[in-house]
Every structure is written in structure tokens, then in C-alpha cells.
Tab-separated table of N, CA, C and O in Angstrom:
chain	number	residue	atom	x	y	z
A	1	UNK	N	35.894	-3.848	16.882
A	1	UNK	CA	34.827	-4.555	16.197
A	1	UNK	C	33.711	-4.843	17.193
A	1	UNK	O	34.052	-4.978	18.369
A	2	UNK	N	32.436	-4.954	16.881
A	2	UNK	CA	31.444	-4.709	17.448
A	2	UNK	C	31.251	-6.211	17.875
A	2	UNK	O	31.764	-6.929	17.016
A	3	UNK	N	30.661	-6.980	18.957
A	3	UNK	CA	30.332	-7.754	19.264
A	3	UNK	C	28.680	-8.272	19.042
A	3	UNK	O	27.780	-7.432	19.022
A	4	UNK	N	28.392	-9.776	18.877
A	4	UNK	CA	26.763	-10.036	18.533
A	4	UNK	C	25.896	-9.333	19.534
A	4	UNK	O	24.789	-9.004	19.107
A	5	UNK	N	26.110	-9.105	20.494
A	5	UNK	CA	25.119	-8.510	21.700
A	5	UNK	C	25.067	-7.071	21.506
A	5	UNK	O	24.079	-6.337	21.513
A	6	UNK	N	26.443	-6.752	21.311
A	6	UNK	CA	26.270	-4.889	20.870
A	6	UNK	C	25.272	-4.767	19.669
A	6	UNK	O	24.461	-3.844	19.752
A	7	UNK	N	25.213	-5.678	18.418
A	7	UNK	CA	24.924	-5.309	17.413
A	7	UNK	C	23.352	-5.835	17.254
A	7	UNK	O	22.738	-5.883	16.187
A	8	UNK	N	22.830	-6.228	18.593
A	8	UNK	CA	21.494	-7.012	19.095
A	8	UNK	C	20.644	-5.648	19.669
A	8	UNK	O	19.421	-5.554	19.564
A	9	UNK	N	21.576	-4.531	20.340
A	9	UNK	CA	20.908	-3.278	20.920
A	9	UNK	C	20.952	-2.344	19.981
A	9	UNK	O	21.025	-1.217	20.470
A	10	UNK	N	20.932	-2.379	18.528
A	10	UNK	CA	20.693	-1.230	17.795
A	10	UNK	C	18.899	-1.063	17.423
A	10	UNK	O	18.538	0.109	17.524
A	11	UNK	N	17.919	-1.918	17.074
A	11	UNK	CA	16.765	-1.420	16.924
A	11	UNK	C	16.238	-2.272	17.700
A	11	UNK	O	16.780	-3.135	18.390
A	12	UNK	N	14.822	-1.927	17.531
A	12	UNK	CA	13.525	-2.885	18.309
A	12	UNK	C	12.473	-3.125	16.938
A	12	UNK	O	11.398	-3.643	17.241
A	13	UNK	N	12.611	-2.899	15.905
A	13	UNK	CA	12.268	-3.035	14.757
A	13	UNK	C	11.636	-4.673	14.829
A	13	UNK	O	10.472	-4.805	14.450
A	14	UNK	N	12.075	-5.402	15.110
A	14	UNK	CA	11.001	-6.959	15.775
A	14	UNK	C	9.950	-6.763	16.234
A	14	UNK	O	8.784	-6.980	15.905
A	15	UNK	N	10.620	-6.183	17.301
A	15	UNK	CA	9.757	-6.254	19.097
A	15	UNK	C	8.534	-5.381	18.435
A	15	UNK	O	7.358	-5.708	18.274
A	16	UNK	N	9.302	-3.993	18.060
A	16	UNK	CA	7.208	-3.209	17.420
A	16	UNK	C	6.653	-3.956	16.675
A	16	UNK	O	5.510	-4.333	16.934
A	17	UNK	N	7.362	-4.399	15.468
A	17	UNK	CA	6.109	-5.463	14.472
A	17	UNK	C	5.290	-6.265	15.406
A	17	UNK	O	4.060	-6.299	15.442
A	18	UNK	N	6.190	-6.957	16.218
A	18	UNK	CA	5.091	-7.487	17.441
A	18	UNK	C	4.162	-6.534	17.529
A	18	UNK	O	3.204	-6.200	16.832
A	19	UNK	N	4.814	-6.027	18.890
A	19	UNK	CA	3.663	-5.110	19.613
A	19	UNK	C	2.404	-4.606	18.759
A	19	UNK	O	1.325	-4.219	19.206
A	20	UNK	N	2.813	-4.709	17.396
A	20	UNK	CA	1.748	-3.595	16.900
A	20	UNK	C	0.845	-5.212	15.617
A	20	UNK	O	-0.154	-5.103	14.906
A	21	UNK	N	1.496	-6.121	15.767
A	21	UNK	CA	0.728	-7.168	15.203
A	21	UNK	C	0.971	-7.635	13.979
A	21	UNK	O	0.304	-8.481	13.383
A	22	UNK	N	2.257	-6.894	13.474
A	22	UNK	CA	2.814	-7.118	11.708
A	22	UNK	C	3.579	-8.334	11.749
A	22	UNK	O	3.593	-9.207	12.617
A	23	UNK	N	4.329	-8.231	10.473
A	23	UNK	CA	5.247	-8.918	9.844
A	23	UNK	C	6.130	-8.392	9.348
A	23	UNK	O	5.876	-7.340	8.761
A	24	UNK	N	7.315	-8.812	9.365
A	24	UNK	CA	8.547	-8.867	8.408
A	24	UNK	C	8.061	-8.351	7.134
A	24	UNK	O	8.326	-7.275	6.597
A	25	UNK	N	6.899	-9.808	6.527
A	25	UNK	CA	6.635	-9.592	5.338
A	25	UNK	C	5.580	-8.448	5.020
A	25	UNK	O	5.695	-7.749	4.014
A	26	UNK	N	4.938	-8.353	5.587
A	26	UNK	CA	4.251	-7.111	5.337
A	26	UNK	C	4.813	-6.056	5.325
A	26	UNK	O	4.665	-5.467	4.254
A	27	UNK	N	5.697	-5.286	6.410
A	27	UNK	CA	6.890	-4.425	6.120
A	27	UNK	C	7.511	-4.670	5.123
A	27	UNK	O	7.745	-3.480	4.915
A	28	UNK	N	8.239	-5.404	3.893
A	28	UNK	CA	8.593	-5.783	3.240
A	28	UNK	C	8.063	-4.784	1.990
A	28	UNK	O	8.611	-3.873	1.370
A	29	UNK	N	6.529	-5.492	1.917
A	29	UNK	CA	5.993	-5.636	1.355
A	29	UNK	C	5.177	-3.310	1.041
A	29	UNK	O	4.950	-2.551	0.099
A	30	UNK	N	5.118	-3.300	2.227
A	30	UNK	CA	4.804	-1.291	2.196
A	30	UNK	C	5.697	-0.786	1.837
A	30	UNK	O	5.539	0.321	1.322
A	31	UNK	N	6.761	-1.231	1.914
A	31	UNK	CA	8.414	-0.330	1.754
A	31	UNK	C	9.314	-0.761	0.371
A	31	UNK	O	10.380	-0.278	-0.009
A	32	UNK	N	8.281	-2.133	-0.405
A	32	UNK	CA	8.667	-2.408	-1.247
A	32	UNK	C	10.430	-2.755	-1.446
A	32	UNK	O	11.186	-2.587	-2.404
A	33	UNK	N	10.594	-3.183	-0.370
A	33	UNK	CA	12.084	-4.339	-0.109
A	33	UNK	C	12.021	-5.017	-0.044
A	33	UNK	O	11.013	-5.421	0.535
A	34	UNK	N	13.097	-6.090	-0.594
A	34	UNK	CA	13.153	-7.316	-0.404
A	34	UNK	C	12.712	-7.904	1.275
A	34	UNK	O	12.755	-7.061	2.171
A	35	UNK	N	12.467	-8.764	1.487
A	35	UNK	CA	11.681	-10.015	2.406
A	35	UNK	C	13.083	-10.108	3.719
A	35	UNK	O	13.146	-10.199	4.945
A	36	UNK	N	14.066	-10.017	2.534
A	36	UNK	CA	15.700	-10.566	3.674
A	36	UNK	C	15.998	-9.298	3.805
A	36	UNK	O	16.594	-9.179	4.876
A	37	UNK	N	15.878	-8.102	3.180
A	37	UNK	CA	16.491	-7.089	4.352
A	37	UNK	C	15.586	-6.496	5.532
A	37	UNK	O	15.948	-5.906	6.550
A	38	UNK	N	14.219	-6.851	5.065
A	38	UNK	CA	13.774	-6.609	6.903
A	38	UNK	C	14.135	-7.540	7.682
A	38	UNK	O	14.152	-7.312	8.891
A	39	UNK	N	14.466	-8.661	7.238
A	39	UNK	CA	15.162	-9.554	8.145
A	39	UNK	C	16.124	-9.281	8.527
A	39	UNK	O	16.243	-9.158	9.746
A	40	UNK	N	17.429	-9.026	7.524
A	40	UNK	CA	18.387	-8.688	8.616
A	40	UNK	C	18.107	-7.300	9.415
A	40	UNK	O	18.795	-7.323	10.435
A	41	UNK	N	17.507	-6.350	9.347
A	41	UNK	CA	16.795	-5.221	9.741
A	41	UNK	C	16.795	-5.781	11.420
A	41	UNK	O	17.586	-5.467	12.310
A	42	UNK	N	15.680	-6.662	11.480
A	42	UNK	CA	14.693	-7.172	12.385
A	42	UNK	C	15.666	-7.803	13.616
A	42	UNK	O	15.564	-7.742	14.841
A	43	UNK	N	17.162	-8.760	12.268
A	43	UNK	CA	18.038	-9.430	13.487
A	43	UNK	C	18.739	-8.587	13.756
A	43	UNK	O	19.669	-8.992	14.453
A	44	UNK	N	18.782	-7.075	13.448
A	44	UNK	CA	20.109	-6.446	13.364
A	44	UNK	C	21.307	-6.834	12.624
A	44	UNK	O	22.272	-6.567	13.340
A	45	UNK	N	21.728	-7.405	11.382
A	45	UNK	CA	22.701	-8.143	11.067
A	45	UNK	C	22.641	-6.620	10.147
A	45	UNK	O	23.761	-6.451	9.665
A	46	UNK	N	21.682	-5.457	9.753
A	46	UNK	CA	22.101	-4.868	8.921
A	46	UNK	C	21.019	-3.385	9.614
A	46	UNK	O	19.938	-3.711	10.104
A	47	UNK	N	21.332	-2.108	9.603
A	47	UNK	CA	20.182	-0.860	9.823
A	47	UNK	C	19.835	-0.631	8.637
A	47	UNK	O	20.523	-1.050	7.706
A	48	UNK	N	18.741	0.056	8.440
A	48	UNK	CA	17.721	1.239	7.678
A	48	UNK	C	18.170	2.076	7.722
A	48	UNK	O	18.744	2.363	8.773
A	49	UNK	N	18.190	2.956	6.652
A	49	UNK	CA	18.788	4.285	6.858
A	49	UNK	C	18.065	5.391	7.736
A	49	UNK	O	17.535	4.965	8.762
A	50	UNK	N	17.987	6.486	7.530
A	50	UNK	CA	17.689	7.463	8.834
A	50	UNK	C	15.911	7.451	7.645
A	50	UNK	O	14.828	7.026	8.049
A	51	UNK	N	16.037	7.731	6.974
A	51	UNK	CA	14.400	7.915	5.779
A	51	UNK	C	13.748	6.729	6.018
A	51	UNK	O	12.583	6.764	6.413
A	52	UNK	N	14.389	5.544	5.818
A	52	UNK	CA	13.674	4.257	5.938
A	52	UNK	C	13.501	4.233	7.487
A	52	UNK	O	12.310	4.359	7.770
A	53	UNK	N	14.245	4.122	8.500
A	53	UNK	CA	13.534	4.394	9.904
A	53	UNK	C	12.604	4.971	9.889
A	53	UNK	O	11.636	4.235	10.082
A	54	UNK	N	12.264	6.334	9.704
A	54	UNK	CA	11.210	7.332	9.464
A	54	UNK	C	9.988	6.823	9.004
A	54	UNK	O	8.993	7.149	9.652
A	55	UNK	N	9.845	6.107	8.043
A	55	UNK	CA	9.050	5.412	6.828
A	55	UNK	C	7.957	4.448	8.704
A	55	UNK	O	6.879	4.537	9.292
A	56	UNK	N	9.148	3.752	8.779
A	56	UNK	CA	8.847	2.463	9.304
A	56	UNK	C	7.946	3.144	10.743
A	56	UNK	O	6.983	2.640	11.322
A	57	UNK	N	8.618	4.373	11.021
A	57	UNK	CA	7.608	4.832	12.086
A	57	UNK	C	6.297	5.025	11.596
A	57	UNK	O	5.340	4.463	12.128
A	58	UNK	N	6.196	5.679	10.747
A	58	UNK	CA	4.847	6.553	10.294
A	58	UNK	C	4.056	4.980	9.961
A	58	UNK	O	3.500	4.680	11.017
A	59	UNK	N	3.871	4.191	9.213
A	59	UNK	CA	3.312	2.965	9.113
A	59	UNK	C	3.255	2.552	10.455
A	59	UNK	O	2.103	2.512	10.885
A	60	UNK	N	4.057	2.259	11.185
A	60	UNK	CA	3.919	1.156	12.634
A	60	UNK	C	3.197	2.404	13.144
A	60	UNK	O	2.268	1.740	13.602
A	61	UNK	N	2.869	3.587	13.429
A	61	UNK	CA	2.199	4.211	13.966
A	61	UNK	C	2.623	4.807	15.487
A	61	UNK	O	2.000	5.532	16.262
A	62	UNK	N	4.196	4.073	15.591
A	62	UNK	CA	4.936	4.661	16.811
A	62	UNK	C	6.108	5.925	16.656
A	62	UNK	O	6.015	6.460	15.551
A	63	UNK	N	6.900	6.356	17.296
A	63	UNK	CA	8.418	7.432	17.177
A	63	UNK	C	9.395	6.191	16.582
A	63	UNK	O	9.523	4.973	16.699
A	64	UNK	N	10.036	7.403	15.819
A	64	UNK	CA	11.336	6.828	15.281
A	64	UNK	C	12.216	6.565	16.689
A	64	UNK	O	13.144	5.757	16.714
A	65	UNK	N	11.849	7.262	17.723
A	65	UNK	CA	12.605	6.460	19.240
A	65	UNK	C	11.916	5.456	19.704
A	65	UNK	O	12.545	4.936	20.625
A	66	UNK	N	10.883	4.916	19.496
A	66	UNK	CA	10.766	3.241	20.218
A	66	UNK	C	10.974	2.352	18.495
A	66	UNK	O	10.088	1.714	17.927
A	67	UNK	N	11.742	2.477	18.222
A	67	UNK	CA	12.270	1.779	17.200
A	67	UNK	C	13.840	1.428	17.035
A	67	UNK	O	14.526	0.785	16.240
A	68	UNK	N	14.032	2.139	18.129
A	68	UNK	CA	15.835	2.370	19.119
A	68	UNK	C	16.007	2.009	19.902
A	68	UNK	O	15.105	1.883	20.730
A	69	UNK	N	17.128	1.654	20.120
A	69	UNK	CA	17.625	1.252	21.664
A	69	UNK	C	17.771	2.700	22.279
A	69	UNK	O	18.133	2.840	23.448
């Protein structure tokens, strides 16, 4: 079973909304998902699938690899 710190290094899906000046809710809101799964997204408590990663690059305007550990 995976530990909270292992399951803390699966995205950076936060850290870019930072870097690039968004929100949760605004991601939310382009991808037309609920508010709480970019949250757990964001804490890692849950991933995006491999399409929704994809999605989230092309909007944030970075690689589906700085969206990874």
C-alpha cells in the first residue's frame, strides 16, 4: 500500500496552476468537472486519466511531463 508522501509525487497539477496563474476552479470549470475532483487531482488523493492529463496540458500551455513527477 502506497504511503501519503508516495501518493504526494504523482502530479504537479497544483504547482502549474500556480506557475501559470489558474485555479482549481477554473480548471474545473474548461474540463467541465466537478470543483472536488480537481481537488483531489491537485492533492493527489485521486489521477486524471491519460486524455484528461492531455486536456490539462494543452490549456495550461505546458507537456503532459511537467505535469509529472
Amino acid at each position: 500500500m502506497e504511503t501519503k508522501t508516495e501518493r504526494q509525487k504523482l502530479n504537479r497539477i497544483k504547482a502549474v496552476l500556480a506557475e501559470t496563474s489558474h485555479t482549481g476552479k477554473w480548471l474545473a470549470e474548461q474540463l467541465g468537472k466537478d470543483p472536488v475532483t480537481v481537488s483531489k487531482w491537485c492533492t493527489n488523493t485521486s489521477q486524471p486519466d491519460l486524455y484528461t492529463l492531455n486536456r490539462i496540458s494543452e490549456m495550461l500551455n505546458v507537456k503532459v511531463a511537467d505535469l509529472i513527477y
